[in-house]
Short mmCIF file of C-alpha atoms in Angstrom, two decimals:
data_model
loop_
_atom_site.label_atom_id
_atom_site.label_comp_id
_atom_site.label_asym_id
_atom_site.label_seq_id
_atom_site.Cartn_x
_atom_site.Cartn_y
_atom_site.Cartn_z
CA MET A 1 66.37 -12.06 18.03
CA THR A 2 62.68 -11.15 18.41
CA ARG A 3 60.58 -12.28 15.49
CA GLN A 4 58.73 -9.56 13.60
CA HIS A 5 54.96 -9.54 14.21
CA GLU A 6 52.96 -11.16 11.43
CA ALA A 7 50.79 -8.03 11.18
CA VAL A 8 53.92 -6.06 10.32
CA ASP A 9 54.87 -8.57 7.63
CA ALA A 10 51.44 -8.27 6.02
CA LEU A 11 51.49 -4.47 6.34
CA LEU A 12 54.83 -4.12 4.58
CA GLU A 13 53.81 -6.47 1.78
CA ARG A 14 50.57 -4.55 1.23
CA SER A 15 52.37 -1.20 1.33
CA HIS A 16 54.90 -2.34 -1.27
CA ARG A 17 52.20 -3.53 -3.66
CA LEU A 18 50.20 -0.34 -3.31
CA GLY A 19 53.26 1.91 -3.54
CA ALA A 20 54.61 0.15 -6.63
CA ASP A 21 51.75 1.44 -8.83
CA PRO A 22 51.67 5.24 -9.35
CA ARG A 23 47.94 5.02 -10.01
CA ASN A 24 47.49 4.22 -6.33
CA THR A 25 49.46 7.02 -4.71
CA ASN A 26 52.19 9.54 -5.42
CA TYR A 27 55.80 9.15 -4.39
CA ALA A 28 56.21 9.37 -0.59
CA GLY A 29 52.46 10.00 -0.31
CA GLY A 30 49.86 8.24 1.77
CA ASN A 31 50.27 5.90 4.72
CA THR A 32 49.13 2.45 5.81
CA SER A 33 48.59 0.78 9.19
CA ALA A 34 47.81 -2.50 10.93
CA LYS A 35 46.64 -3.31 14.45
CA GLY A 36 47.43 -6.43 16.41
CA THR A 37 48.04 -7.97 19.81
CA ALA A 38 51.56 -8.36 21.17
CA VAL A 39 53.09 -9.28 24.52
CA ASP A 40 53.95 -6.43 26.85
CA PRO A 41 57.56 -7.17 27.89
CA VAL A 42 57.00 -5.46 31.25
CA THR A 43 53.78 -7.15 32.42
CA GLY A 44 53.85 -10.24 30.26
CA GLY A 45 50.23 -9.55 29.36
CA ASP A 46 48.67 -8.76 26.01
CA VAL A 47 48.80 -5.22 24.64
CA GLU A 48 46.94 -3.85 21.61
CA LEU A 49 49.32 -2.09 19.24
CA MET A 50 49.15 -0.19 15.97
CA TRP A 51 51.98 -0.09 13.44
CA VAL A 52 51.68 2.84 11.03
CA LYS A 53 53.94 4.36 8.38
CA GLY A 54 55.88 7.12 10.08
CA SER A 55 56.62 10.63 8.92
CA GLY A 56 58.44 10.66 5.58
CA GLY A 57 59.39 7.67 3.47
CA ASP A 58 57.65 5.97 0.59
CA LEU A 59 55.15 3.11 0.63
CA GLY A 60 56.92 1.28 -2.18
CA THR A 61 60.15 0.97 -0.18
CA LEU A 62 58.76 0.99 3.37
CA THR A 63 60.69 -1.04 5.95
CA ALA A 64 59.92 -2.05 9.52
CA GLU A 65 62.20 0.76 10.69
CA GLY A 66 59.90 3.21 8.89
CA LEU A 67 56.92 2.24 11.05
CA ALA A 68 55.80 3.91 14.26
CA ALA A 69 54.52 1.51 16.94
CA LEU A 70 51.90 2.88 19.34
CA ARG A 71 49.71 1.51 22.12
CA LEU A 72 46.07 1.75 21.09
CA ASP A 73 44.71 2.24 24.60
CA ARG A 74 46.83 5.34 25.14
CA LEU A 75 46.28 6.68 21.63
CA ARG A 76 42.52 6.43 21.90
CA ALA A 77 42.59 7.90 25.40
CA LEU A 78 43.78 11.15 23.81
CA THR A 79 40.18 11.84 22.78
CA GLY A 80 39.55 12.67 26.45
CA VAL A 81 42.13 15.47 26.47
CA TYR A 82 41.62 16.77 22.91
CA PRO A 83 41.40 20.58 23.24
CA GLY A 84 39.51 21.14 19.97
CA VAL A 85 40.33 21.84 16.36
CA GLU A 86 41.92 25.24 17.07
CA ARG A 87 44.63 23.52 19.15
CA GLU A 88 44.79 20.16 17.40
CA ASP A 89 48.46 20.57 16.48
CA GLU A 90 49.28 19.99 20.15
CA MET A 91 48.15 16.38 19.75
CA VAL A 92 51.15 15.49 17.57
CA ALA A 93 53.50 15.89 20.53
CA ALA A 94 51.11 13.74 22.58
CA PHE A 95 51.68 10.80 20.20
CA ASP A 96 55.15 10.42 21.73
CA TYR A 97 53.51 9.38 25.01
CA CYS A 98 51.67 6.59 23.19
CA LEU A 99 54.72 4.91 21.71
CA HIS A 100 55.46 1.28 22.49
CA GLY A 101 59.06 0.57 23.47
CA LYS A 102 61.40 2.71 21.40
CA GLY A 103 58.46 3.56 19.17
CA GLY A 104 60.16 3.26 15.79
CA ALA A 105 59.76 6.11 13.31
CA ALA A 106 58.33 9.49 14.26
CA PRO A 107 54.49 9.38 14.08
CA SER A 108 53.02 11.43 11.24
CA ILE A 109 50.16 13.91 11.34
CA ASP A 110 47.87 11.16 9.96
CA THR A 111 48.41 8.87 12.97
CA ALA A 112 45.03 9.76 14.49
CA MET A 113 43.24 8.84 11.25
CA HIS A 114 44.53 5.28 11.61
CA GLY A 115 44.32 4.90 15.37
CA LEU A 116 40.85 6.30 16.00
CA LEU A 117 39.28 4.30 13.18
CA ASP A 118 37.69 1.08 14.39
CA ALA A 119 39.30 -1.16 11.76
CA ALA A 120 42.23 -3.56 11.96
CA HIS A 121 43.81 -2.32 8.73
CA VAL A 122 43.69 1.15 7.16
CA ASP A 123 45.07 2.67 3.94
CA HIS A 124 45.22 6.40 3.28
CA LEU A 125 46.22 7.09 -0.34
CA HIS A 126 46.45 9.89 -2.90
CA PRO A 127 45.34 8.38 -6.24
CA ASP A 128 44.71 10.79 -9.10
CA SER A 129 41.27 9.31 -9.71
CA GLY A 130 40.20 9.70 -6.09
CA ILE A 131 41.54 13.24 -5.83
CA ALA A 132 39.71 14.15 -9.06
CA LEU A 133 36.42 13.37 -7.33
CA ALA A 134 37.64 15.03 -4.14
CA CYS A 135 38.43 18.25 -6.03
CA ALA A 136 35.34 18.36 -8.25
CA ALA A 137 32.89 21.19 -7.59
CA ASP A 138 30.14 18.66 -6.85
CA GLY A 139 32.42 15.97 -5.46
CA GLU A 140 29.98 14.77 -2.80
CA LYS A 141 27.25 14.15 -5.37
CA LEU A 142 29.65 12.44 -7.76
CA THR A 143 31.00 10.21 -5.00
CA ALA A 144 27.48 8.99 -4.26
CA GLU A 145 26.81 8.38 -7.96
CA CYS A 146 30.09 6.51 -8.35
CA PHE A 147 29.98 4.30 -5.25
CA GLY A 148 26.48 4.37 -3.80
CA ASP A 149 26.61 3.75 -0.03
CA SER A 150 29.87 1.82 -0.06
CA VAL A 151 32.12 4.89 -0.06
CA VAL A 152 31.24 7.99 1.99
CA TRP A 153 32.14 11.64 1.41
CA VAL A 154 34.06 13.50 4.16
CA PRO A 155 34.24 17.30 3.71
CA TRP A 156 37.63 19.03 3.62
CA GLN A 157 39.44 19.12 6.92
CA ARG A 158 43.13 19.77 7.28
CA PRO A 159 45.03 16.57 8.17
CA GLY A 160 45.19 16.06 11.91
CA PHE A 161 43.35 14.81 14.97
CA GLN A 162 39.99 16.31 13.98
CA LEU A 163 40.06 14.59 10.60
CA GLY A 164 40.69 11.29 12.41
CA LEU A 165 37.62 11.90 14.57
CA ASP A 166 35.53 12.84 11.52
CA ILE A 167 36.45 9.66 9.62
CA ALA A 168 35.84 7.48 12.66
CA ALA A 169 32.37 9.02 13.06
CA VAL A 170 31.58 8.50 9.36
CA LYS A 171 32.55 4.83 9.55
CA GLU A 172 30.45 4.28 12.65
CA ALA A 173 27.43 5.94 11.01
CA ASN A 174 27.89 3.91 7.80
CA PRO A 175 28.67 0.31 8.84
CA GLY A 176 28.43 -0.94 5.25
CA ALA A 177 31.05 1.48 3.92
CA VAL A 178 34.52 0.26 2.90
CA GLY A 179 36.12 3.68 2.69
CA CYS A 180 35.69 7.39 2.10
CA VAL A 181 36.67 10.17 -0.26
CA LEU A 182 38.25 13.08 1.61
CA GLY A 183 37.25 16.40 0.08
CA GLY A 184 40.25 18.20 -1.48
CA HIS A 185 42.62 15.49 -0.32
CA GLY A 186 42.45 11.78 -1.21
CA ILE A 187 40.90 8.50 -0.06
CA THR A 188 40.90 6.26 3.02
CA ALA A 189 39.91 2.57 3.01
CA TRP A 190 39.73 -0.06 5.72
CA GLY A 191 39.25 -3.77 6.28
CA ASP A 192 39.26 -6.55 8.85
CA THR A 193 42.25 -8.18 7.17
CA SER A 194 45.18 -6.80 5.25
CA GLU A 195 43.90 -8.46 2.08
CA GLU A 196 40.44 -6.96 2.50
CA CYS A 197 41.83 -3.49 3.15
CA GLU A 198 44.00 -3.63 0.03
CA ALA A 199 41.08 -4.92 -2.03
CA ASN A 200 38.89 -2.05 -0.78
CA SER A 201 41.57 0.51 -1.62
CA LEU A 202 41.94 -0.84 -5.14
CA HIS A 203 38.14 -1.02 -5.54
CA ILE A 204 37.84 2.69 -4.77
CA ILE A 205 40.70 3.65 -7.08
CA ARG A 206 39.70 1.49 -10.06
CA THR A 207 35.98 2.29 -9.72
CA ALA A 208 36.78 6.01 -9.72
CA GLU A 209 38.99 5.55 -12.80
CA ALA A 210 36.21 3.75 -14.66
CA PHE A 211 33.65 6.37 -13.60
CA LEU A 212 35.76 9.23 -14.89
CA ALA A 213 36.45 7.40 -18.17
CA GLU A 214 32.81 6.50 -18.78
CA ARG A 215 31.23 9.76 -17.63
CA GLY A 216 33.93 12.17 -18.71
CA ARG A 217 33.46 14.56 -21.60
CA PRO A 218 36.03 14.67 -24.42
CA GLU A 219 38.67 17.40 -24.32
CA PRO A 220 38.14 18.46 -20.69
CA PHE A 221 40.88 21.08 -21.05
CA GLY A 222 39.22 22.59 -24.12
CA PRO A 223 40.43 22.72 -27.73
CA VAL A 224 44.05 22.97 -28.77
CA LEU A 225 45.20 26.57 -29.13
CA GLU A 226 46.69 27.46 -32.48
CA GLY A 227 50.44 27.78 -32.13
CA TYR A 228 50.52 26.00 -28.79
CA GLU A 229 50.82 22.50 -30.24
CA PRO A 230 53.88 20.46 -29.16
CA LEU A 231 56.98 21.09 -31.23
CA GLY A 232 58.62 18.10 -32.89
CA GLU A 233 60.88 16.13 -30.58
CA ALA A 234 64.19 17.42 -31.93
CA GLU A 235 63.06 21.05 -32.02
CA ARG A 236 61.43 20.69 -28.59
CA ARG A 237 64.59 19.38 -26.98
CA GLU A 238 66.71 22.04 -28.63
CA LYS A 239 64.44 24.78 -27.32
CA ALA A 240 64.39 23.21 -23.85
CA ALA A 241 68.19 23.17 -23.88
CA ALA A 242 68.32 26.82 -24.89
CA LEU A 243 65.73 27.91 -22.31
CA ALA A 244 66.98 25.83 -19.40
CA PRO A 245 69.78 28.11 -18.09
CA TYR A 246 67.48 31.14 -18.18
CA VAL A 247 64.62 29.31 -16.47
CA ARG A 248 66.92 27.95 -13.80
CA ALA A 249 68.33 31.43 -13.15
CA LEU A 250 64.80 32.64 -12.42
CA ALA A 251 64.07 29.72 -10.12
CA CYS A 252 67.32 30.42 -8.23
CA ALA A 253 66.70 34.09 -7.44
CA ASP A 254 66.29 33.34 -3.72
CA ARG A 255 68.45 30.24 -3.37
CA PRO A 256 70.27 27.76 -5.63
CA GLN A 257 68.04 25.03 -7.05
CA VAL A 258 68.48 21.97 -9.23
CA GLY A 259 66.18 21.47 -12.21
CA HIS A 260 64.40 18.65 -14.02
CA PHE A 261 62.73 18.71 -17.44
CA ASP A 262 59.62 16.76 -18.47
CA ASP A 263 58.06 16.75 -21.93
CA SER A 264 55.70 13.83 -21.39
CA GLY A 265 52.43 13.64 -23.28
CA ALA A 266 50.34 14.69 -20.28
CA VAL A 267 52.33 17.91 -19.86
CA LEU A 268 52.43 18.80 -23.56
CA ASP A 269 48.71 18.18 -23.99
CA PHE A 270 47.83 20.33 -20.96
CA VAL A 271 49.84 23.38 -22.02
CA SER A 272 48.46 23.16 -25.57
CA ARG A 273 44.82 23.48 -24.48
CA ALA A 274 42.66 26.57 -24.14
CA GLY A 275 41.95 25.94 -20.44
CA HIS A 276 45.51 25.51 -19.22
CA GLY A 277 45.98 29.12 -18.10
CA ARG A 278 42.74 29.24 -16.11
CA LEU A 279 43.37 25.88 -14.44
CA ALA A 280 47.03 26.52 -13.66
CA ALA A 281 46.03 29.76 -11.93
CA LEU A 282 43.68 27.82 -9.62
CA GLY A 283 46.68 25.89 -8.35
CA THR A 284 47.02 22.35 -7.10
CA SER A 285 44.88 21.00 -4.28
CA CYS A 286 46.07 17.82 -2.58
CA PRO A 287 48.38 18.88 0.29
CA ASP A 288 51.12 16.55 -0.94
CA HIS A 289 50.99 18.31 -4.32
CA PHE A 290 51.37 21.95 -3.41
CA LEU A 291 53.86 21.32 -0.62
CA ARG A 292 56.24 20.36 -3.43
CA THR A 293 54.96 22.43 -6.37
CA LYS A 294 53.91 25.62 -4.53
CA VAL A 295 50.34 26.74 -4.87
CA ARG A 296 50.60 27.41 -8.60
CA PRO A 297 53.12 27.29 -11.46
CA LEU A 298 54.57 30.01 -13.62
CA VAL A 299 53.14 29.66 -17.15
CA LEU A 300 54.75 31.20 -20.21
CA ASP A 301 51.90 32.80 -22.18
CA LEU A 302 53.51 32.67 -25.61
CA PRO A 303 53.07 30.21 -28.48
CA ALA A 304 55.64 27.49 -29.01
CA SER A 305 57.05 29.27 -32.06
CA ALA A 306 58.03 32.41 -30.11
CA PRO A 307 61.74 33.27 -30.66
CA LEU A 308 64.09 32.48 -27.80
CA GLU A 309 64.83 36.15 -27.05
CA GLU A 310 61.11 36.95 -26.81
CA ALA A 311 60.44 33.93 -24.60
CA VAL A 312 63.30 34.81 -22.24
CA ALA A 313 62.19 38.44 -21.98
CA ARG A 314 58.61 37.41 -21.25
CA LEU A 315 59.73 34.83 -18.67
CA LYS A 316 61.59 37.56 -16.80
CA GLU A 317 58.47 39.75 -16.77
CA LEU A 318 56.29 36.86 -15.58
CA HIS A 319 58.84 35.95 -12.92
CA ALA A 320 58.75 39.46 -11.48
CA GLU A 321 54.94 39.30 -11.41
CA TYR A 322 55.03 35.83 -9.85
CA ARG A 323 57.28 37.02 -7.03
CA GLU A 324 55.05 39.99 -6.31
CA GLU A 325 51.93 37.82 -6.29
CA TYR A 326 53.54 35.18 -4.08
CA ARG A 327 54.64 37.79 -1.56
CA ALA A 328 51.10 39.23 -1.57
CA TYR A 329 49.71 35.70 -1.01
CA TYR A 330 52.03 35.29 1.97
CA GLU A 331 51.14 38.67 3.43
CA ARG A 332 47.38 38.06 3.00
CA HIS A 333 47.46 35.00 5.19
CA ALA A 334 50.54 35.16 7.43
CA GLU A 335 50.01 35.50 11.16
CA PRO A 336 52.50 36.65 13.80
CA THR A 337 53.40 33.01 14.51
CA SER A 338 53.75 31.98 10.85
CA PRO A 339 57.18 30.81 9.64
CA ALA A 340 59.12 33.29 7.52
CA MET A 341 58.49 33.23 3.78
CA ARG A 342 60.72 30.53 2.30
CA GLY A 343 61.19 32.10 -1.12
CA ALA A 344 59.03 33.57 -3.85
CA ASP A 345 60.38 31.75 -6.91
CA PRO A 346 58.29 29.16 -8.78
CA ALA A 347 58.94 25.45 -8.35
CA ILE A 348 57.17 24.64 -11.65
CA VAL A 349 57.55 26.49 -14.98
CA LEU A 350 55.33 25.48 -17.91
CA VAL A 351 56.34 26.32 -21.48
CA PRO A 352 53.76 25.62 -24.23
CA GLY A 353 55.02 23.34 -26.97
CA VAL A 354 58.16 22.50 -24.98
CA GLY A 355 57.29 21.03 -21.57
CA MET A 356 57.77 21.55 -17.85
CA PHE A 357 60.76 22.60 -15.77
CA SER A 358 60.61 21.66 -12.09
CA PHE A 359 63.00 22.71 -9.32
CA GLY A 360 64.12 21.58 -5.90
CA LYS A 361 67.03 21.42 -3.48
CA ASP A 362 68.42 18.32 -5.22
CA LYS A 363 67.74 16.16 -8.25
CA GLN A 364 65.25 13.88 -6.54
CA THR A 365 63.26 16.79 -5.09
CA ALA A 366 63.15 18.48 -8.50
CA ARG A 367 62.03 15.29 -10.22
CA VAL A 368 59.37 14.57 -7.60
CA ALA A 369 58.02 18.13 -7.87
CA GLY A 370 57.53 17.52 -11.58
CA GLU A 371 55.87 14.17 -10.95
CA PHE A 372 53.49 15.81 -8.50
CA TYR A 373 52.49 18.45 -11.03
CA VAL A 374 51.73 15.68 -13.52
CA ASN A 375 49.52 14.20 -10.78
CA ALA A 376 47.83 17.60 -10.49
CA ILE A 377 47.26 17.68 -14.27
CA ASN A 378 45.62 14.25 -14.07
CA VAL A 379 43.43 15.45 -11.20
CA MET A 380 42.37 18.56 -13.12
CA ARG A 381 41.61 16.46 -16.19
CA GLY A 382 39.40 14.09 -14.22
CA ALA A 383 37.56 16.83 -12.34
CA GLU A 384 36.96 18.89 -15.49
CA ALA A 385 35.77 15.80 -17.37
CA VAL A 386 32.83 15.18 -15.02
CA SER A 387 32.37 18.55 -13.33
CA SER A 388 34.69 21.50 -12.79
CA TYR A 389 37.96 21.66 -10.91
CA ALA A 390 37.49 23.30 -7.50
CA PRO A 391 40.57 23.06 -5.27
CA ILE A 392 40.54 24.04 -1.61
CA GLU A 393 40.55 27.75 -0.93
CA GLU A 394 43.76 29.75 -0.85
CA ARG A 395 43.66 30.29 2.92
CA GLU A 396 43.67 26.54 3.54
CA LYS A 397 46.59 26.09 1.15
CA PHE A 398 48.58 28.66 3.08
CA ARG A 399 47.75 27.00 6.41
CA ILE A 400 49.36 23.82 5.10
CA GLU A 401 52.27 25.34 3.16
CA TYR A 402 53.31 27.38 6.21
CA TRP A 403 52.15 24.92 8.83
CA GLU A 404 54.41 24.89 11.89
CA LEU A 405 54.40 21.09 11.77
CA GLU A 406 55.77 21.19 8.21
CA GLU A 407 58.32 23.79 9.30
CA ALA A 408 59.44 21.52 12.13
CA LYS A 409 59.89 18.70 9.63
CA LEU A 410 62.12 20.97 7.51
CA ARG A 411 64.20 21.88 10.57
CA ARG A 412 64.81 18.18 11.29
CA MET A 413 66.27 17.57 7.84
CA PRO A 414 70.06 17.16 7.62
CA GLN A 415 72.14 20.13 6.54
CA PRO A 416 72.98 20.15 2.82
CA LYS A 417 76.41 18.95 1.73
CA PRO A 418 78.91 21.65 0.67
CA LEU A 419 78.32 21.24 -3.08
CA ALA A 420 74.56 20.67 -2.92
CA THR A 421 72.79 22.25 -5.95
CA ARG A 422 76.13 22.61 -7.79
CA ILE A 423 76.40 20.98 -11.21
CA ALA A 424 79.59 19.51 -12.63
CA LEU A 425 80.87 17.74 -15.75
CA VAL A 426 83.84 15.40 -15.31
CA THR A 427 85.70 14.29 -18.43
CA GLY A 428 87.76 11.11 -18.48
CA ALA A 429 85.53 9.84 -15.68
CA GLY A 430 85.38 6.19 -16.73
CA SER A 431 88.44 5.27 -14.68
CA GLY A 432 91.41 6.51 -12.71
CA ILE A 433 91.73 10.12 -11.63
CA GLY A 434 88.63 11.28 -13.50
CA ARG A 435 86.54 8.67 -11.77
CA ALA A 436 88.01 9.65 -8.40
CA ILE A 437 87.13 13.30 -9.05
CA ALA A 438 83.57 12.34 -9.88
CA HIS A 439 83.28 10.26 -6.71
CA ARG A 440 84.60 13.15 -4.62
CA LEU A 441 82.18 15.62 -6.15
CA VAL A 442 79.22 13.30 -5.66
CA ALA A 443 80.23 12.65 -2.05
CA ALA A 444 80.25 16.42 -1.50
CA GLY A 445 76.67 16.66 -2.80
CA ALA A 446 77.31 17.89 -6.34
CA CYS A 447 75.20 16.85 -9.28
CA VAL A 448 77.66 15.22 -11.67
CA VAL A 449 77.69 14.23 -15.34
CA VAL A 450 80.52 11.87 -16.27
CA ALA A 451 82.00 11.73 -19.76
CA ASP A 452 84.57 9.36 -21.20
CA LEU A 453 85.79 8.50 -24.70
CA ASP A 454 85.48 4.84 -23.72
CA ALA A 455 81.71 4.40 -23.70
CA ARG A 456 82.04 0.95 -22.20
CA LYS A 457 83.76 2.27 -19.08
CA ALA A 458 81.39 5.18 -18.64
CA THR A 459 78.38 2.93 -19.15
CA ARG A 460 79.68 0.43 -16.60
CA SER A 461 80.62 2.97 -13.94
CA PRO A 462 77.18 3.76 -12.51
CA ARG A 463 76.50 0.09 -11.95
CA THR A 464 79.87 -0.88 -10.49
CA GLY A 465 81.30 2.33 -9.11
CA TRP A 466 78.53 4.84 -8.49
CA ALA A 467 76.06 2.56 -6.73
CA GLY A 468 77.98 3.02 -3.50
CA GLN A 469 77.56 6.78 -3.86
CA GLY A 470 73.80 6.37 -3.63
CA GLY A 471 72.70 7.09 -7.15
CA ARG A 472 71.76 5.99 -10.62
CA GLY A 473 73.37 6.97 -13.89
CA HIS A 474 71.75 8.23 -17.07
CA GLY A 475 73.95 8.29 -20.13
CA ARG A 476 74.32 8.48 -23.86
CA ARG A 477 77.13 8.55 -26.36
CA ASP A 478 77.56 11.92 -28.09
CA GLU A 479 78.46 12.67 -31.70
CA ARG A 480 82.16 12.71 -30.84
CA GLY A 481 82.05 9.29 -29.20
CA ALA A 482 81.93 10.39 -25.57
CA ASP A 483 79.44 8.87 -23.15
CA HIS A 484 77.71 11.15 -20.64
CA ARG A 485 76.01 9.90 -17.50
CA GLY A 486 74.11 11.92 -14.92
CA LEU A 487 74.89 10.94 -11.33
CA PRO A 488 72.83 10.97 -8.16
CA GLY A 489 73.47 14.44 -6.84
CA GLY A 490 70.75 15.83 -9.11
CA ALA A 491 70.42 17.39 -12.53
CA ALA A 492 73.39 18.74 -14.44
CA GLY A 493 73.98 21.04 -17.40
CA VAL A 494 71.90 20.77 -20.57
CA ARG A 495 74.32 20.16 -23.37
CA ARG A 496 73.86 21.69 -26.74
CA GLY A 497 74.28 19.18 -29.52
CA ARG A 498 72.34 16.16 -30.60
CA PRO A 499 68.97 16.12 -28.79
CA GLY A 500 68.50 13.19 -26.47
CA GLY A 501 67.15 11.94 -23.18
CA GLN A 502 70.04 13.55 -21.31
CA GLN A 503 68.45 16.94 -21.86
CA ARG A 504 65.63 15.91 -19.56
CA ARG A 505 68.07 15.77 -16.70
CA HIS A 506 70.62 18.51 -17.16
CA PHE A 507 70.66 22.27 -16.85
CA HIS A 508 73.69 24.56 -17.09
CA LEU A 509 77.06 23.54 -15.68
CA GLN A 510 78.69 25.21 -12.69
CA ALA A 511 81.94 23.25 -12.61
CA VAL A 512 83.96 21.34 -15.18
CA ALA A 513 86.65 18.89 -14.10
CA GLY A 514 88.89 17.42 -16.75
CA HIS A 515 91.42 14.62 -16.75
CA LEU A 516 93.61 13.91 -19.76
CA GLY A 517 96.31 11.97 -17.90
CA GLU A 518 97.56 15.13 -16.13
CA GLY A 519 96.11 18.25 -14.53
CA LEU A 520 94.58 20.86 -16.82
CA GLY A 521 96.46 23.71 -15.21
CA PRO A 522 94.97 26.85 -13.63
CA PRO A 523 91.18 27.16 -13.40
CA ALA A 524 89.52 28.90 -16.33
CA ARG A 525 86.00 29.90 -17.30
CA HIS A 526 84.20 27.62 -19.76
CA HIS A 527 80.75 28.70 -21.03
CA GLY A 528 79.95 30.24 -17.64
CA ALA A 529 81.20 27.24 -15.64
CA ARG A 530 84.26 26.93 -13.44
CA LEU A 531 86.93 24.69 -15.01
CA LEU A 532 88.59 22.54 -12.37
CA PRO A 533 92.01 20.90 -12.56
CA GLY A 534 92.43 17.15 -12.34
CA LEU A 535 92.84 15.50 -8.97
CA ALA A 536 96.46 16.59 -8.74
CA GLY A 537 97.94 16.62 -5.26
CA GLY A 538 94.69 15.20 -3.85
CA ARG A 539 92.68 18.37 -4.60
CA THR A 540 89.33 18.40 -6.39
CA GLY A 541 88.69 22.13 -6.55
CA HIS A 542 85.68 21.92 -4.21
CA ASP A 543 86.37 25.44 -2.98
CA ARG A 544 86.19 26.85 -6.50
CA ALA A 545 83.16 24.77 -7.50
CA GLY A 546 81.36 25.85 -4.37
CA ARG A 547 81.57 29.47 -5.43
CA GLY A 548 80.22 28.87 -8.95
CA ARG A 549 76.63 29.79 -9.82
#
């Protein structure tokens, strides 16, 4: 068995450390690389290689299989055939001709940034503090004030081959620099050793954090609006539970989605402030952000005390306006070769006093979309504290959101499982038939909540039984003694009743499967959900659950 190159070992260790701290980069964001000399198995001579995080994946869990391996001589020779920025997308296909051996993971769009840079180790990251400077109206000036000559400003350029050339030129012109701030995007750092590169990355991130804290003005989002203050926890969760089915229905107008709820302090503070409407309308900036959150959220413009009926009616009006505006945005910028519009519903819905609902094709996607909008809030806070928030222009956002390279990535994704986006509650799921039903539903892609009168069994199941299904449980015991645990397929139905953490994870049910020692009989409707029989005769009712909305 061939021993793994020591440069790869160091690269993975560095990536894990950087990816473990959300202050350094967002989930699945950024990439790292290392260069080194290996033996060419064909000639027996030395060959200069680069290992770089491939397309997709997360730094915190990166493995050797997630790295692309390329020959540096061939990669750098591409500069001789580069057709210019208008045709730079063609260079991505050319990376395949630079691969070493089987090549590993598919090279990402940022490959040129790493390969063309004359440095043995390179980190490209998306820290909130760095993006705050990158998205400030006078970001270039602030970068110089923050770092002096050690970190250089690079104006906005869409990720790709040209950006790699631009960064390489900046480094060559500034030999004392340890990294750069990329306008509207993030940061890149480099070093002669893996340790030096990591230290330079952390220096940029922590120095930017300190700069924003020391120079920032108080209340960058403005004063708290009367009536928009956060509701108390119990009342907040109750209102979230009541709103959730209506909000999810709006987000599913084009296609079924799974939801996630977040009422963290950062979200509640943002939607309580006078500037939240103006800033939300400007949209997010970092490409990683708006690819998951869309260019802007839908914001309910009512105080927290507004009655449920009024809030629901207003949400419907705002949703209609949002869809019209999103279609107009698409039509303003779409070209004959642009991919078709993917849907006009919001991915993020902000409700003052209550929190944030985020949506995606599965639970993880919905949760990550919410996390990315929290990143965007942090970026806006930092930029407004020292300057004013100035994201990249709308045209550039569209060019990334409907980029053919992003569309190709979507086409490569596996087809969804038959019950993807469906939400189910399984009673008696701590053991036996109920547990088997839950396993079957999860395997078919459903988002499942398990409930059992024996809290011990339900609490133990995610650790001993559900781990093999690829997920993590979230549970609590209700007022009747049942224990409810959300399973890996995604979010499930918000339950009315005692407020608790479960309401963060669950929207309305679409299927209910019960087991009381025997089948429950014919399917029936239960609060808008499909009631499934027990696993009698080996059937789980997938056909009926699949038709539920």
